[in-house]
Amino acid sequence: MKTNNNTLYYNDYAGELKAPVRSRIEKARAEGKDLLIVADTSAGKTTLANDLMADFAEDENRSALVAPLQAIVNSKEGSHNDIDFGFGQYFLMGVDMSDKSFFTVYNTLADSALLNQIDYLFVDEPQTLIAQANIRGRINGKLIDSNNTKIYLTGTPLMLPEALGCDVLYLDRKEQTTNKRIVKYYDCIGTDEEMLNEITKHDKGLCTKVIRVNSKKSIQAFAGHLKGLGKSVVTYYSFDSKEAYLVENEDYLINNDFDELRSGIFNDVDYVLCTSALDSGVDMVCDRTIEMYCIGRQDWDREGVRLMVHPLDIKQFSARPRTQEVVNVNAMGRFDGSTEITS
């Protein structure tokens, strides 16, 4: 429960609170506890974590920040001179010989001996650690059970304090943001192709339509169909291969920068087709008005049933555009017992 004792207030960005947040982290460490930091999705939690890690390094305390997806690490690379960014075992070999703190993905650190040599472990998007559908259960368990002080960073704290068994610190703006996200739910049971046809007929004028569907196969099919209609298209998901991104977005990259694409900057494009890789930690910037669409997945156990996208995923997805005050989000699927949330 939010109280005056566990809430700090900032004006523009959470980084203003670096000193009191560090004090709370050190207090948790002294008491043998972990800490969950809850702040708005545009508050600058990652920047705050990077600044704290740099400070801890000056005091000879080793720290790391981990995120669930390579896309998140790629989008932040180079944002802080005192932090190393990367993933994979070769990256860790370099980190092991460095005094710097580092930012990597869950599985890179979880499978490394470095995990238990870190004093402070910042964990981005911890809701993915406890999601029942998460296939990385072994990785998640290693992170949660590691012997360092963990600082979890989230904008969606539902059930996390109880699940993680940690103290909670809320970071709130003194004045609430004027940004509005208008979510509309559509009861749909059609195929992916039928959903796409409805979206293409949804006349919103000159805009960028961002379509989230958790199927690379569907995205590739969508992209081919839309390009055949003369539309400009970008695909965005957590590829391990830079070459795959280059090939799929060859036309777009004639006039646009690859690193900007990977970091979530989209210029003069009709459609962005993405998986949940865009939900977490990516700051989306677009030079057009944005119209967003979330397509629920097919129920694996019941033919012809399409589940509604989980509300927490919709919130994460809708928060990606940072610079636009009003964004419409169209959620497509069907509510039933498996998608209800109970408090």
Coordinates of C-alpha atoms in Angstrom, one line a residue:
M1 CA 0.0 0.0 0.0
K2 CA 1.3 3.5 -0.9
T3 CA 2.0 5.7 2.1
N4 CA 3.9 8.9 2.8
N5 CA 6.8 6.7 4.2
N6 CA 7.3 4.7 1.1
T7 CA 6.7 7.4 -1.6
L8 CA 9.1 9.9 -3.0
Y9 CA 8.1 12.8 -5.4
Y10 CA 9.9 14.2 -8.4
N11 CA 9.1 17.0 -10.9
D12 CA 10.2 15.8 -14.3
Y13 CA 12.2 12.6 -14.1
A14 CA 12.9 10.0 -11.4
G15 CA 16.7 10.8 -11.7
E16 CA 16.1 13.8 -9.5
L17 CA 15.7 11.3 -6.6
K18 CA 19.0 9.5 -7.0
A19 CA 20.3 10.4 -3.5
P20 CA 17.2 9.4 -1.5
V21 CA 16.7 6.3 -3.7
R22 CA 20.3 5.2 -3.1
S23 CA 19.7 5.7 0.6
R24 CA 16.6 3.4 0.5
I25 CA 18.6 0.8 -1.5
E26 CA 21.4 0.8 1.1
K27 CA 18.9 0.5 3.9
A28 CA 17.3 -2.5 2.2
R29 CA 20.8 -4.1 1.8
A30 CA 21.7 -3.5 5.4
E31 CA 18.5 -5.3 6.4
G32 CA 19.0 -8.2 4.0
K33 CA 16.0 -7.3 1.9
D34 CA 15.3 -6.6 -1.8
L35 CA 13.5 -3.5 -3.1
L36 CA 10.8 -3.0 -5.7
I37 CA 10.8 0.5 -7.2
V38 CA 7.5 1.5 -8.8
A39 CA 7.4 4.5 -11.2
D40 CA 5.5 5.5 -14.3
T41 CA 6.7 3.9 -17.5
S42 CA 8.1 7.2 -18.8
A43 CA 9.7 8.3 -15.5
G44 CA 13.3 7.3 -16.5
K45 CA 13.7 4.2 -14.3
T46 CA 16.5 2.8 -16.5
T47 CA 18.4 6.1 -16.5
L48 CA 18.1 6.3 -12.8
A49 CA 19.4 2.7 -12.4
N50 CA 22.4 3.4 -14.7
D51 CA 23.3 6.5 -12.7
L52 CA 23.1 4.6 -9.5
M53 CA 25.3 1.8 -10.9
A54 CA 27.9 4.3 -11.9
D55 CA 27.9 5.7 -8.3
F56 CA 28.1 2.2 -6.8
A57 CA 31.1 1.5 -9.0
E58 CA 32.9 4.5 -7.6
D59 CA 32.6 2.9 -4.2
E60 CA 33.9 -0.4 -5.5
N61 CA 30.5 -2.1 -5.4
R62 CA 29.8 -4.2 -8.5
S63 CA 26.3 -3.8 -10.0
A64 CA 24.4 -4.9 -13.1
L65 CA 21.1 -4.2 -14.8
V66 CA 19.2 -7.0 -16.5
A67 CA 16.3 -6.9 -18.9
P68 CA 14.2 -9.7 -20.5
L69 CA 14.9 -8.9 -24.2
Q70 CA 17.9 -8.0 -26.3
A71 CA 15.9 -5.3 -28.0
I72 CA 15.8 -3.4 -24.7
V73 CA 19.6 -3.6 -24.2
N74 CA 20.1 -2.5 -27.9
S75 CA 17.8 0.4 -27.5
K76 CA 19.8 1.8 -24.5
E77 CA 23.3 1.0 -25.8
G78 CA 25.6 4.0 -25.5
S79 CA 23.3 6.0 -23.3
H80 CA 25.8 6.0 -20.4
N81 CA 29.5 6.2 -20.8
D82 CA 30.2 4.4 -17.5
I83 CA 28.1 1.3 -18.3
D84 CA 28.9 -1.6 -20.7
F85 CA 26.0 -2.8 -22.8
G86 CA 25.7 -6.2 -24.5
F87 CA 24.8 -9.9 -24.1
G88 CA 26.3 -13.4 -24.7
Q89 CA 29.3 -15.2 -23.2
Y90 CA 31.9 -13.2 -25.1
F91 CA 30.4 -10.0 -23.7
L92 CA 30.7 -11.4 -20.2
M93 CA 34.3 -12.3 -20.8
G94 CA 35.0 -8.6 -21.4
V95 CA 32.9 -7.5 -18.5
D96 CA 34.8 -9.9 -16.2
M97 CA 38.0 -7.9 -16.9
S98 CA 36.4 -4.5 -16.5
D99 CA 35.5 -2.5 -13.4
K100 CA 32.4 -1.0 -15.1
S101 CA 28.9 -1.9 -14.2
F102 CA 26.9 -3.5 -17.1
F103 CA 23.5 -3.9 -18.7
T104 CA 22.6 -7.2 -20.2
V105 CA 19.7 -9.7 -20.6
Y106 CA 18.4 -12.2 -18.0
N107 CA 19.8 -15.4 -19.5
T108 CA 23.3 -14.0 -20.1
L109 CA 23.9 -13.2 -16.5
A110 CA 21.8 -16.0 -15.0
D111 CA 24.1 -18.7 -16.6
S112 CA 27.3 -16.9 -15.5
A113 CA 29.4 -17.2 -12.3
L114 CA 29.3 -13.4 -12.2
L115 CA 25.7 -13.5 -11.0
N116 CA 26.7 -14.1 -7.3
Q117 CA 29.7 -11.7 -7.5
I118 CA 27.5 -8.7 -7.9
D119 CA 26.5 -6.5 -5.0
Y120 CA 23.5 -4.8 -6.5
L121 CA 21.4 -6.4 -9.2
F122 CA 18.8 -4.1 -10.9
V123 CA 16.1 -6.2 -12.6
D124 CA 13.9 -4.4 -15.3
E125 CA 10.4 -5.7 -16.0
P126 CA 10.2 -8.1 -13.1
Q127 CA 6.6 -9.1 -14.0
T128 CA 8.1 -11.3 -16.6
L129 CA 9.9 -13.2 -13.8
I130 CA 6.7 -14.4 -12.3
A131 CA 4.5 -14.8 -15.4
Q132 CA 3.2 -18.4 -15.5
A133 CA 3.5 -18.4 -19.2
N134 CA 7.2 -17.4 -19.2
I135 CA 9.3 -20.2 -20.7
R136 CA 12.5 -19.1 -18.9
G137 CA 11.6 -20.4 -15.5
R138 CA 15.0 -21.8 -14.9
I139 CA 16.6 -18.5 -15.7
N140 CA 14.2 -16.6 -13.6
G141 CA 14.7 -18.8 -10.6
K142 CA 18.5 -18.2 -10.7
L143 CA 18.0 -14.4 -10.7
I144 CA 15.5 -14.3 -7.9
D145 CA 17.5 -16.7 -5.7
S146 CA 20.9 -15.0 -6.3
N147 CA 22.6 -13.7 -3.2
N148 CA 22.9 -10.0 -4.1
T149 CA 20.6 -7.1 -3.3
K150 CA 18.0 -7.0 -6.0
I151 CA 16.3 -3.8 -7.0
Y152 CA 13.3 -4.5 -9.2
L153 CA 12.1 -1.7 -11.6
T154 CA 8.4 -1.7 -12.8
G155 CA 5.5 0.5 -13.8
T156 CA 3.0 -2.3 -13.3
P157 CA 3.3 -3.6 -9.7
L158 CA 0.3 -5.8 -9.6
M159 CA 1.0 -8.8 -7.3
L160 CA 4.8 -8.2 -7.4
P161 CA 5.4 -7.2 -3.8
E162 CA 3.8 -10.4 -2.5
A163 CA 5.4 -12.6 -5.2
L164 CA 8.9 -11.3 -4.7
G165 CA 8.7 -10.8 -1.0
C166 CA 10.4 -7.3 -1.0
D167 CA 9.9 -3.8 0.3
V168 CA 8.3 -1.3 -2.1
L169 CA 9.3 2.3 -2.9
Y170 CA 7.0 4.4 -5.1
L171 CA 8.3 7.3 -7.2
D172 CA 5.5 9.7 -8.2
R173 CA 5.3 12.9 -10.2
K174 CA 4.3 15.9 -8.2
E175 CA 2.0 16.8 -11.0
Q176 CA 0.3 14.1 -13.0
T177 CA 1.2 13.7 -16.7
T178 CA -1.3 15.1 -19.3
N179 CA -0.6 12.0 -21.5
K180 CA -3.8 10.1 -22.3
R181 CA -4.1 6.5 -23.6
I182 CA -7.5 5.7 -24.9
V183 CA -8.1 1.9 -24.9
K184 CA -10.9 0.4 -27.0
Y185 CA -11.7 -3.3 -26.8
Y186 CA -13.1 -5.2 -29.8
D187 CA -14.6 -8.6 -29.5
C188 CA -12.9 -10.5 -32.3
I189 CA -12.4 -14.2 -33.1
G190 CA -11.2 -14.0 -36.7
T191 CA -7.9 -15.2 -38.2
D192 CA -4.8 -13.0 -38.1
E193 CA -5.4 -12.2 -41.8
E194 CA -8.9 -11.1 -41.1
M195 CA -7.7 -8.9 -38.3
L196 CA -5.2 -7.3 -40.6
N197 CA -7.8 -6.6 -43.2
E198 CA -10.0 -4.8 -40.6
I199 CA -7.0 -2.7 -39.5
T200 CA -6.1 -1.7 -43.1
K201 CA -9.7 -0.5 -43.5
H202 CA -9.5 1.5 -40.3
D203 CA -9.2 5.0 -41.9
K204 CA -7.2 7.2 -39.5
G205 CA -5.6 9.5 -42.1
L206 CA -1.9 10.0 -42.3
C207 CA -0.5 8.1 -39.3
T208 CA 1.7 5.2 -38.3
K209 CA -0.2 2.1 -37.4
V210 CA 1.7 0.0 -34.8
I211 CA 0.4 -3.6 -34.8
R212 CA 1.4 -5.9 -32.0
V213 CA 0.9 -9.6 -32.6
N214 CA 3.0 -12.3 -31.0
S215 CA 3.8 -14.4 -34.0
K216 CA 6.8 -13.8 -36.3
K217 CA 5.1 -15.9 -38.9
S218 CA 2.1 -13.6 -39.0
I219 CA 4.3 -10.5 -39.0
Q220 CA 6.2 -11.7 -42.0
A221 CA 3.0 -12.6 -43.8
F222 CA 1.5 -9.2 -42.8
A223 CA 4.6 -7.4 -44.1
G224 CA 4.5 -9.1 -47.5
H225 CA 0.8 -8.3 -47.9
L226 CA 1.1 -4.6 -46.9
K227 CA 4.1 -4.1 -49.1
G228 CA 2.1 -5.5 -52.0
L229 CA -0.5 -2.8 -51.3
G230 CA 2.3 -0.2 -51.7
K231 CA 2.6 0.5 -47.9
S232 CA 5.9 1.2 -46.1
V233 CA 6.5 -1.3 -43.4
V234 CA 8.9 -1.9 -40.5
T235 CA 9.2 -5.2 -38.6
Y236 CA 10.4 -5.1 -35.0
Y237 CA 11.0 -8.1 -32.8
S238 CA 13.9 -9.5 -30.7
F239 CA 16.1 -10.9 -33.4
D240 CA 19.4 -12.5 -32.4
S241 CA 20.6 -11.7 -35.9
K242 CA 21.4 -8.2 -37.2
E243 CA 21.3 -9.6 -40.7
A244 CA 17.7 -10.7 -40.4
Y245 CA 16.7 -7.1 -39.4
L246 CA 18.6 -5.7 -42.4
V247 CA 17.0 -8.1 -44.8
E248 CA 13.4 -7.7 -43.5
N249 CA 13.7 -3.9 -43.4
E250 CA 15.8 -3.4 -46.5
D251 CA 13.5 -0.9 -48.2
Y252 CA 13.0 1.2 -45.1
L253 CA 16.8 1.3 -44.4
I254 CA 17.6 2.9 -47.7
N255 CA 16.7 6.2 -46.2
N256 CA 16.8 5.4 -42.5
D257 CA 19.4 4.4 -39.9
F258 CA 19.6 0.9 -38.6
D259 CA 20.6 1.8 -35.0
E260 CA 17.7 4.3 -34.8
L261 CA 15.3 1.5 -35.9
R262 CA 16.6 -0.9 -33.3
S263 CA 16.2 1.8 -30.6
G264 CA 12.5 2.4 -31.5
I265 CA 12.8 5.5 -33.8
F266 CA 10.4 5.2 -36.8
N267 CA 10.3 7.8 -39.6
D268 CA 7.6 8.4 -42.2
V269 CA 6.4 4.8 -42.1
D270 CA 2.8 3.5 -42.6
Y271 CA 3.0 0.3 -40.5
V272 CA 5.2 -1.0 -37.6
L273 CA 4.6 -4.7 -37.1
C274 CA 6.0 -5.9 -33.7
T275 CA 5.9 -8.6 -31.1
S276 CA 5.9 -8.0 -27.3
A277 CA 9.6 -7.0 -27.8
L278 CA 8.3 -3.4 -28.1
D279 CA 6.3 -3.6 -24.8
S280 CA 9.2 -3.3 -22.4
G281 CA 11.7 -0.5 -22.0
V282 CA 11.8 0.7 -25.6
D283 CA 11.2 4.5 -26.0
M284 CA 9.2 4.7 -29.2
V285 CA 9.6 7.9 -31.2
C286 CA 7.6 8.6 -34.4
D287 CA 7.2 11.6 -36.7
R288 CA 3.6 10.8 -37.4
T289 CA 0.4 10.4 -35.3
I290 CA 0.4 6.9 -33.9
E291 CA -2.6 4.5 -33.9
M292 CA -1.9 1.3 -31.9
Y293 CA -3.4 -2.2 -32.3
C294 CA -3.0 -5.2 -30.0
I295 CA -4.1 -8.5 -31.5
G296 CA -4.7 -11.3 -28.9
R297 CA -3.3 -14.7 -29.5
Q298 CA -5.2 -17.8 -30.6
D299 CA -6.1 -20.1 -27.7
W300 CA -3.8 -23.2 -28.1
D301 CA -6.4 -25.5 -26.4
R302 CA -9.6 -24.2 -28.1
E303 CA -9.8 -23.9 -31.9
G304 CA -11.3 -20.6 -33.1
V305 CA -10.9 -18.8 -29.8
R306 CA -8.8 -15.7 -29.7
L307 CA -7.9 -14.4 -26.2
M308 CA -7.9 -10.7 -25.3
V309 CA -4.4 -9.3 -24.7
H310 CA -3.7 -9.0 -21.0
P311 CA -4.4 -5.6 -19.6
L312 CA -0.8 -5.3 -18.2
D313 CA 0.6 -5.9 -21.6
I314 CA -1.7 -3.3 -23.1
K315 CA -0.5 -0.8 -20.5
Q316 CA 3.1 -1.5 -21.2
F317 CA 2.6 -1.4 -25.0
S318 CA 0.6 1.9 -24.9
A319 CA 3.3 3.6 -22.9
R320 CA 6.0 3.2 -25.6
P321 CA 5.2 6.5 -27.4
R322 CA 6.9 9.0 -25.2
T323 CA 6.3 12.3 -27.1
Q324 CA 2.6 12.0 -28.0
E325 CA 0.1 13.2 -25.5
V326 CA -2.9 11.3 -26.9
V327 CA -2.7 7.8 -28.4
N328 CA -5.5 5.4 -29.3
V329 CA -5.0 1.7 -28.5
N330 CA -7.3 -0.9 -30.1
A331 CA -7.3 -4.2 -28.3
M332 CA -8.7 -7.1 -30.3
G333 CA -9.7 -10.5 -28.9
R334 CA -12.2 -11.9 -26.5
F335 CA -12.4 -11.9 -22.7
D336 CA -13.1 -15.1 -20.9
G337 CA -12.2 -16.8 -17.6
S338 CA -8.6 -17.2 -18.6
T339 CA -8.0 -13.5 -19.1
E340 CA -9.8 -12.1 -16.0
I341 CA -7.7 -10.4 -13.3
T342 CA -8.6 -10.8 -9.7
S343 CA -7.0 -8.6 -7.0

